[in-house]
GROMACS .gro file of C-alpha atoms in nm:
model
  337
    1UNK     CA    1  -0.351  -0.846  -2.776
    2UNK     CA    2  -0.647  -0.812  -2.668
    3UNK     CA    3  -0.758  -0.689  -2.326
    4UNK     CA    4  -1.165  -0.757  -2.348
    5UNK     CA    5  -1.070  -1.093  -2.120
    6UNK     CA    6  -0.904  -0.867  -1.904
    7UNK     CA    7  -1.122  -0.637  -1.785
    8UNK     CA    8  -1.420  -0.805  -1.837
    9UNK     CA    9  -1.295  -1.048  -1.538
   10UNK     CA   10  -1.151  -0.797  -1.402
   11UNK     CA   11  -1.545  -0.676  -1.326
   12UNK     CA   12  -1.585  -1.016  -1.142
   13UNK     CA   13  -1.227  -0.951  -0.932
   14UNK     CA   14  -1.278  -1.132  -0.608
   15UNK     CA   15  -1.069  -1.209  -0.289
   16UNK     CA   16  -1.229  -1.483  -0.128
   17UNK     CA   17  -1.515  -1.351  -0.061
   18UNK     CA   18  -1.465  -0.955  -0.107
   19UNK     CA   19  -1.541  -0.845  -0.424
   20UNK     CA   20  -1.413  -0.511  -0.644
   21UNK     CA   21  -1.546  -0.398  -0.928
   22UNK     CA   22  -1.375  -0.291  -1.261
   23UNK     CA   23  -1.013  -0.200  -1.213
   24UNK     CA   24  -1.003  -0.153  -0.848
   25UNK     CA   25  -0.715   0.033  -0.719
   26UNK     CA   26  -0.574   0.011  -0.333
   27UNK     CA   27  -0.339   0.133  -0.143
   28UNK     CA   28  -0.001  -0.005  -0.068
   29UNK     CA   29   0.093  -0.148   0.291
   30UNK     CA   30   0.348   0.120   0.426
   31UNK     CA   31   0.556   0.115   0.743
   32UNK     CA   32   0.502   0.415   0.866
   33UNK     CA   33   0.238   0.554   0.701
   34UNK     CA   34  -0.049   0.353   0.670
   35UNK     CA   35  -0.157   0.416   1.045
   36UNK     CA   36  -0.560   0.444   1.033
   37UNK     CA   37  -0.633   0.753   1.026
   38UNK     CA   38  -0.454   0.761   0.645
   39UNK     CA   39  -0.614   0.468   0.537
   40UNK     CA   40  -0.980   0.605   0.642
   41UNK     CA   41  -0.872   0.908   0.421
   42UNK     CA   42  -0.754   0.683   0.116
   43UNK     CA   43  -1.052   0.533   0.174
   44UNK     CA   44  -1.286   0.824   0.215
   45UNK     CA   45  -1.139   0.889  -0.197
   46UNK     CA   46  -1.219   0.598  -0.364
   47UNK     CA   47  -0.953   0.344  -0.231
   48UNK     CA   48  -1.082   0.006  -0.319
   49UNK     CA   49  -0.863  -0.166  -0.066
   50UNK     CA   50  -0.674  -0.047   0.210
   51UNK     CA   51  -0.402  -0.263   0.447
   52UNK     CA   52  -0.224  -0.225   0.726
   53UNK     CA   53   0.172  -0.140   0.792
   54UNK     CA   54   0.320  -0.409   0.839
   55UNK     CA   55   0.337  -0.643   1.109
   56UNK     CA   56   0.644  -0.839   1.295
   57UNK     CA   57   0.503  -1.178   1.376
   58UNK     CA   58   0.826  -1.221   1.602
   59UNK     CA   59   0.683  -0.881   1.797
   60UNK     CA   60   0.332  -0.990   1.791
   61UNK     CA   61   0.377  -1.300   1.959
   62UNK     CA   62   0.619  -1.199   2.234
   63UNK     CA   63   0.273  -0.985   2.211
   64UNK     CA   64   0.469  -0.564   2.202
   65UNK     CA   65   0.275  -0.324   2.263
   66UNK     CA   66   0.344  -0.087   1.967
   67UNK     CA   67   0.316  -0.416   1.792
   68UNK     CA   68  -0.063  -0.445   1.903
   69UNK     CA   69  -0.225  -0.133   1.852
   70UNK     CA   70  -0.155  -0.168   1.435
   71UNK     CA   71  -0.388  -0.478   1.454
   72UNK     CA   72  -0.627  -0.135   1.495
   73UNK     CA   73  -0.914  -0.130   1.219
   74UNK     CA   74  -1.234   0.002   1.181
   75UNK     CA   75  -1.561  -0.070   1.018
   76UNK     CA   76  -1.588   0.268   0.776
   77UNK     CA   77  -1.204   0.130   0.605
   78UNK     CA   78  -1.342  -0.190   0.484
   79UNK     CA   79  -1.213  -0.435   0.343
   80UNK     CA   80  -0.909  -0.371   0.518
   81UNK     CA   81  -0.590  -0.654   0.522
   82UNK     CA   82  -0.362  -0.673   0.771
   83UNK     CA   83   0.055  -0.798   0.605
   84UNK     CA   84   0.230  -0.911   0.849
   85UNK     CA   85   0.619  -1.026   0.796
   86UNK     CA   86   0.854  -1.251   0.958
   87UNK     CA   87   1.137  -1.541   0.863
   88UNK     CA   88   1.021  -1.849   1.090
   89UNK     CA   89   0.771  -2.053   1.018
   90UNK     CA   90   0.656  -2.125   1.301
   91UNK     CA   91   0.625  -1.757   1.417
   92UNK     CA   92   0.405  -1.602   1.090
   93UNK     CA   93   0.120  -1.911   1.156
   94UNK     CA   94   0.092  -1.763   1.547
   95UNK     CA   95   0.126  -1.460   1.414
   96UNK     CA   96  -0.242  -1.529   1.123
   97UNK     CA   97  -0.386  -1.662   1.385
   98UNK     CA   98  -0.341  -1.350   1.624
   99UNK     CA   99  -0.461  -1.119   1.321
  100UNK     CA  100  -0.731  -1.355   1.241
  101UNK     CA  101  -0.874  -1.302   1.595
  102UNK     CA  102  -0.858  -0.934   1.492
  103UNK     CA  103  -1.086  -0.895   1.196
  104UNK     CA  104  -0.901  -0.796   0.883
  105UNK     CA  105  -1.043  -0.907   0.600
  106UNK     CA  106  -0.743  -1.133   0.430
  107UNK     CA  107  -0.431  -1.184   0.581
  108UNK     CA  108  -0.139  -1.040   0.333
  109UNK     CA  109   0.229  -1.181   0.425
  110UNK     CA  110   0.478  -0.957   0.338
  111UNK     CA  111   0.805  -1.109   0.059
  112UNK     CA  112   0.878  -0.781  -0.072
  113UNK     CA  113   1.045  -0.507   0.226
  114UNK     CA  114   1.383  -0.526   0.123
  115UNK     CA  115   1.483  -0.317   0.388
  116UNK     CA  116   1.868  -0.449   0.551
  117UNK     CA  117   1.672  -0.482   0.858
  118UNK     CA  118   1.407  -0.661   0.792
  119UNK     CA  119   1.557  -0.840   0.399
  120UNK     CA  120   1.866  -0.864   0.569
  121UNK     CA  121   1.753  -1.053   0.860
  122UNK     CA  122   1.593  -1.350   0.530
  123UNK     CA  123   1.256  -1.178   0.595
  124UNK     CA  124   1.008  -0.917   0.341
  125UNK     CA  125   1.196  -1.010   0.011
  126UNK     CA  126   1.491  -1.193   0.145
  127UNK     CA  127   1.269  -1.470   0.171
  128UNK     CA  128   1.323  -1.440  -0.172
  129UNK     CA  129   1.670  -1.547  -0.157
  130UNK     CA  130   1.494  -1.914   0.017
  131UNK     CA  131   1.208  -1.999  -0.168
  132UNK     CA  132   1.153  -2.358  -0.016
  133UNK     CA  133   1.102  -2.135   0.314
  134UNK     CA  134   0.890  -1.905   0.116
  135UNK     CA  135   0.625  -2.165   0.000
  136UNK     CA  136   0.581  -2.340   0.375
  137UNK     CA  137   0.593  -2.066   0.514
  138UNK     CA  138   0.264  -1.993   0.273
  139UNK     CA  139   0.110  -2.319   0.307
  140UNK     CA  140   0.152  -2.379   0.678
  141UNK     CA  141  -0.029  -1.996   0.678
  142UNK     CA  142  -0.360  -2.051   0.437
  143UNK     CA  143  -0.393  -2.355   0.667
  144UNK     CA  144  -0.369  -2.225   0.927
  145UNK     CA  145  -0.658  -1.943   0.907
  146UNK     CA  146  -0.995  -1.939   0.717
  147UNK     CA  147  -0.938  -1.548   0.626
  148UNK     CA  148  -0.846  -1.509   0.257
  149UNK     CA  149  -0.425  -1.552   0.273
  150UNK     CA  150  -0.292  -1.340  -0.003
  151UNK     CA  151   0.072  -1.198  -0.069
  152UNK     CA  152   0.322  -0.943  -0.191
  153UNK     CA  153   0.639  -0.974  -0.360
  154UNK     CA  154   0.938  -0.922  -0.598
  155UNK     CA  155   1.045  -0.982  -0.984
  156UNK     CA  156   1.315  -1.150  -0.756
  157UNK     CA  157   1.677  -1.137  -0.545
  158UNK     CA  158   1.839  -0.924  -0.847
  159UNK     CA  159   1.795  -0.913  -1.262
  160UNK     CA  160   1.958  -1.283  -1.250
  161UNK     CA  161   1.731  -1.406  -1.101
  162UNK     CA  162   1.343  -1.283  -1.215
  163UNK     CA  163   1.218  -1.626  -1.055
  164UNK     CA  164   0.817  -1.450  -1.075
  165UNK     CA  165   0.669  -1.611  -1.308
  166UNK     CA  166   0.725  -1.898  -1.215
  167UNK     CA  167   0.696  -1.840  -0.781
  168UNK     CA  168   0.364  -1.714  -0.895
  169UNK     CA  169   0.255  -1.997  -0.965
  170UNK     CA  170   0.444  -2.193  -0.695
  171UNK     CA  171   0.267  -1.923  -0.436
  172UNK     CA  172  -0.094  -1.977  -0.653
  173UNK     CA  173  -0.073  -2.399  -0.533
  174UNK     CA  174  -0.003  -2.292  -0.181
  175UNK     CA  175  -0.348  -2.198  -0.194
  176UNK     CA  176  -0.349  -1.832  -0.175
  177UNK     CA  177  -0.587  -1.585  -0.366
  178UNK     CA  178  -0.432  -1.339  -0.512
  179UNK     CA  179  -0.107  -1.270  -0.514
  180UNK     CA  180   0.032  -0.891  -0.576
  181UNK     CA  181   0.392  -0.825  -0.719
  182UNK     CA  182   0.622  -0.515  -0.693
  183UNK     CA  183   0.799  -0.464  -1.060
  184UNK     CA  184   1.123  -0.430  -0.877
  185UNK     CA  185   1.355  -0.687  -0.747
  186UNK     CA  186   1.527  -0.687  -0.406
  187UNK     CA  187   1.819  -0.524  -0.506
  188UNK     CA  188   1.693  -0.188  -0.707
  189UNK     CA  189   1.517  -0.118  -0.340
  190UNK     CA  190   1.262   0.207  -0.525
  191UNK     CA  191   1.519   0.318  -0.751
  192UNK     CA  192   1.588   0.286  -1.099
  193UNK     CA  193   1.195   0.207  -1.320
  194UNK     CA  194   0.920  -0.060  -1.186
  195UNK     CA  195   0.965  -0.303  -1.494
  196UNK     CA  196   0.603  -0.399  -1.598
  197UNK     CA  197   0.734  -0.650  -1.881
  198UNK     CA  198   0.696  -0.969  -1.633
  199UNK     CA  199   0.406  -0.853  -1.448
  200UNK     CA  200   0.247  -0.836  -1.753
  201UNK     CA  201   0.346  -1.246  -1.836
  202UNK     CA  202   0.266  -1.320  -1.567
  203UNK     CA  203  -0.088  -1.202  -1.576
  204UNK     CA  204  -0.138  -1.334  -1.916
  205UNK     CA  205  -0.034  -1.669  -1.773
  206UNK     CA  206  -0.324  -1.918  -1.891
  207UNK     CA  207  -0.191  -2.153  -1.535
  208UNK     CA  208  -0.256  -1.838  -1.306
  209UNK     CA  209  -0.665  -1.772  -1.214
  210UNK     CA  210  -0.601  -1.589  -0.933
  211UNK     CA  211  -0.629  -1.231  -0.929
  212UNK     CA  212  -0.241  -1.013  -1.050
  213UNK     CA  213  -0.221  -0.683  -0.855
  214UNK     CA  214   0.023  -0.450  -0.991
  215UNK     CA  215   0.250  -0.263  -0.781
  216UNK     CA  216   0.571   0.009  -0.889
  217UNK     CA  217   0.568   0.392  -1.059
  218UNK     CA  218   0.193   0.440  -1.107
  219UNK     CA  219   0.179   0.825  -1.024
  220UNK     CA  220  -0.158   0.997  -1.176
  221UNK     CA  221  -0.417   0.901  -1.340
  222UNK     CA  222  -0.297   0.854  -1.627
  223UNK     CA  223  -0.070   0.614  -1.541
  224UNK     CA  224  -0.296   0.409  -1.410
  225UNK     CA  225  -0.481   0.359  -1.688
  226UNK     CA  226  -0.227   0.265  -1.908
  227UNK     CA  227  -0.119   0.055  -1.697
  228UNK     CA  228  -0.453  -0.081  -1.674
  229UNK     CA  229  -0.456  -0.161  -2.070
  230UNK     CA  230  -0.100  -0.298  -2.135
  231UNK     CA  231  -0.057  -0.501  -1.882
  232UNK     CA  232  -0.449  -0.658  -1.835
  233UNK     CA  233  -0.400  -0.631  -1.418
  234UNK     CA  234  -0.640  -0.672  -1.207
  235UNK     CA  235  -0.586  -0.462  -1.014
  236UNK     CA  236  -0.331  -0.190  -0.950
  237UNK     CA  237  -0.226  -0.036  -0.575
  238UNK     CA  238  -0.110   0.328  -0.501
  239UNK     CA  239   0.193   0.358  -0.252
  240UNK     CA  240   0.429   0.666  -0.306
  241UNK     CA  241   0.289   0.862  -0.466
  242UNK     CA  242  -0.026   0.841  -0.165
  243UNK     CA  243   0.183   1.075   0.017
  244UNK     CA  244   0.025   1.377   0.125
  245UNK     CA  245  -0.153   1.328  -0.184
  246UNK     CA  246  -0.513   1.085  -0.052
  247UNK     CA  247  -0.673   1.238  -0.300
  248UNK     CA  248  -0.497   1.021  -0.605
  249UNK     CA  249  -0.743   0.755  -0.587
  250UNK     CA  250  -1.062   0.999  -0.591
  251UNK     CA  251  -0.807   1.113  -0.918
  252UNK     CA  252  -0.755   0.792  -1.059
  253UNK     CA  253  -1.106   0.689  -1.066
  254UNK     CA  254  -1.296   0.954  -1.198
  255UNK     CA  255  -1.018   0.918  -1.517
  256UNK     CA  256  -1.076   0.484  -1.539
  257UNK     CA  257  -1.445   0.580  -1.513
  258UNK     CA  258  -1.472   0.855  -1.757
  259UNK     CA  259  -1.715   1.049  -1.529
  260UNK     CA  260  -1.539   1.400  -1.607
  261UNK     CA  261  -1.265   1.549  -1.378
  262UNK     CA  262  -1.415   1.691  -1.120
  263UNK     CA  263  -1.054   1.866  -0.964
  264UNK     CA  264  -1.004   1.992  -0.617
  265UNK     CA  265  -0.977   2.294  -0.531
  266UNK     CA  266  -0.644   2.432  -0.318
  267UNK     CA  267  -0.853   2.496  -0.042
  268UNK     CA  268  -1.034   2.143  -0.068
  269UNK     CA  269  -0.669   2.009  -0.048
  270UNK     CA  270  -0.497   2.174   0.207
  271UNK     CA  271  -0.827   2.109   0.407
  272UNK     CA  272  -0.770   1.798   0.381
  273UNK     CA  273  -0.431   1.766   0.520
  274UNK     CA  274  -0.537   1.929   0.828
  275UNK     CA  275  -0.822   1.645   0.829
  276UNK     CA  276  -0.566   1.434   0.890
  277UNK     CA  277  -0.367   1.571   1.123
  278UNK     CA  278  -0.642   1.609   1.357
  279UNK     CA  279  -0.744   1.253   1.308
  280UNK     CA  280  -0.337   1.194   1.336
  281UNK     CA  281  -0.374   1.428   1.668
  282UNK     CA  282  -0.722   1.183   1.821
  283UNK     CA  283  -0.606   0.895   1.750
  284UNK     CA  284  -0.320   0.901   1.905
  285UNK     CA  285  -0.192   1.223   2.053
  286UNK     CA  286  -0.048   1.602   2.016
  287UNK     CA  287   0.308   1.481   1.995
  288UNK     CA  288   0.287   1.141   1.782
  289UNK     CA  289  -0.042   1.278   1.537
  290UNK     CA  290   0.152   1.610   1.405
  291UNK     CA  291   0.542   1.352   1.374
  292UNK     CA  292   0.273   1.090   1.162
  293UNK     CA  293   0.158   1.400   0.966
  294UNK     CA  294   0.493   1.523   0.947
  295UNK     CA  295   0.562   1.291   0.628
  296UNK     CA  296   0.296   1.399   0.397
  297UNK     CA  297   0.313   1.812   0.446
  298UNK     CA  298   0.698   1.803   0.323
  299UNK     CA  299   0.577   1.483   0.031
  300UNK     CA  300   0.235   1.720  -0.053
  301UNK     CA  301   0.292   1.812  -0.455
  302UNK     CA  302   0.013   2.071  -0.354
  303UNK     CA  303   0.327   2.446  -0.181
  304UNK     CA  304   0.558   2.327  -0.468
  305UNK     CA  305   0.424   2.646  -0.684
  306UNK     CA  306   0.364   2.851  -0.373
  307UNK     CA  307   0.701   3.137  -0.491
  308UNK     CA  308   0.994   3.212  -0.161
  309UNK     CA  309   0.787   2.921  -0.002
  310UNK     CA  310   1.063   2.751   0.185
  311UNK     CA  311   1.068   2.930   0.498
  312UNK     CA  312   0.747   2.872   0.551
  313UNK     CA  313   0.778   2.474   0.524
  314UNK     CA  314   1.070   2.503   0.772
  315UNK     CA  315   0.834   2.653   1.025
  316UNK     CA  316   0.554   2.409   0.894
  317UNK     CA  317   0.759   2.091   0.992
  318UNK     CA  318   0.901   2.237   1.257
  319UNK     CA  319   0.618   2.346   1.425
  320UNK     CA  320   0.524   2.133   1.752
  321UNK     CA  321   0.174   2.266   1.830
  322UNK     CA  322  -0.153   2.113   1.659
  323UNK     CA  323  -0.302   2.527   1.727
  324UNK     CA  324   0.118   2.655   1.614
  325UNK     CA  325   0.125   2.452   1.323
  326UNK     CA  326  -0.281   2.464   1.177
  327UNK     CA  327  -0.181   2.896   1.217
  328UNK     CA  328   0.111   2.804   0.976
  329UNK     CA  329  -0.145   2.654   0.733
  330UNK     CA  330  -0.384   2.900   0.758
  331UNK     CA  331  -0.161   3.158   0.696
  332UNK     CA  332  -0.043   2.931   0.392
  333UNK     CA  333  -0.403   2.943   0.299
  334UNK     CA  334  -0.405   3.358   0.246
  335UNK     CA  335  -0.095   3.388   0.079
  336UNK     CA  336  -0.291   3.211  -0.155
  337UNK     CA  337  -0.635   3.390  -0.106
   0.00000   0.00000   0.00000
């Protein structure tokens, strides 16, 4: 297949009035991960679009404070999307109106979260078992707000119900302005390998005219390029591979643009993680800021080359004050100095 046509379209990719360059790379919305501090870091390193943690429609309309806080966005992170989920049509419509007042660049509907407490109650990926309601929610939200509305979903509920090719057309007919597809079924959760072949089929469908964003198992610049080259998607979305590695956007962008690799060394990467810690502590408080940062310290690949690191790692993940944690990180820096 000649993918030149896909690249021509990608240069002109738009979601509503938001314009992106060729082959943009997005930060996936992730609960307890994509808070404002982490989003700002990912934006600094080249994320073309970032998303908030997903927001419960029911909690939003009940004015739950922890949920309302998720609507806080900064101009420096734009374009930014707020993602909502729920199973009730009226609640989703009302939540979308509240979200619109928070001033994001778009509203994303989560029809892909596979976790039991969401999908098991009929929301998120649970909507893959009730397509009429999914489409009703989508149509009514699109009609209720002026912002662009997008959708994120999966290939289907299980491998016996791979419905994404037909569903993509149905969602497009509801008026959404972009579709993100995670290349797994709900039954897979996050196990096995993401299957991009159906994502490619959706993109090749001549009846599809909205941007298609591929998501799942992109962990390197080489994999990102292969996803664009092989499946012709308009954008890719990176999720778990960003944990403790917000600079992955820089790595991907430089590889795609063929600008020559300018890799960050250990000290530069450790500086970034320390910046994340300071951002989180300043934004929330010391205790919760450290908790928000631990996930990234636990997942970052930069400590893998350090021998006999186990005890230091345990101490790092148990530290309860900022001076203590920064001291451990600086001692680690000296190990490689």
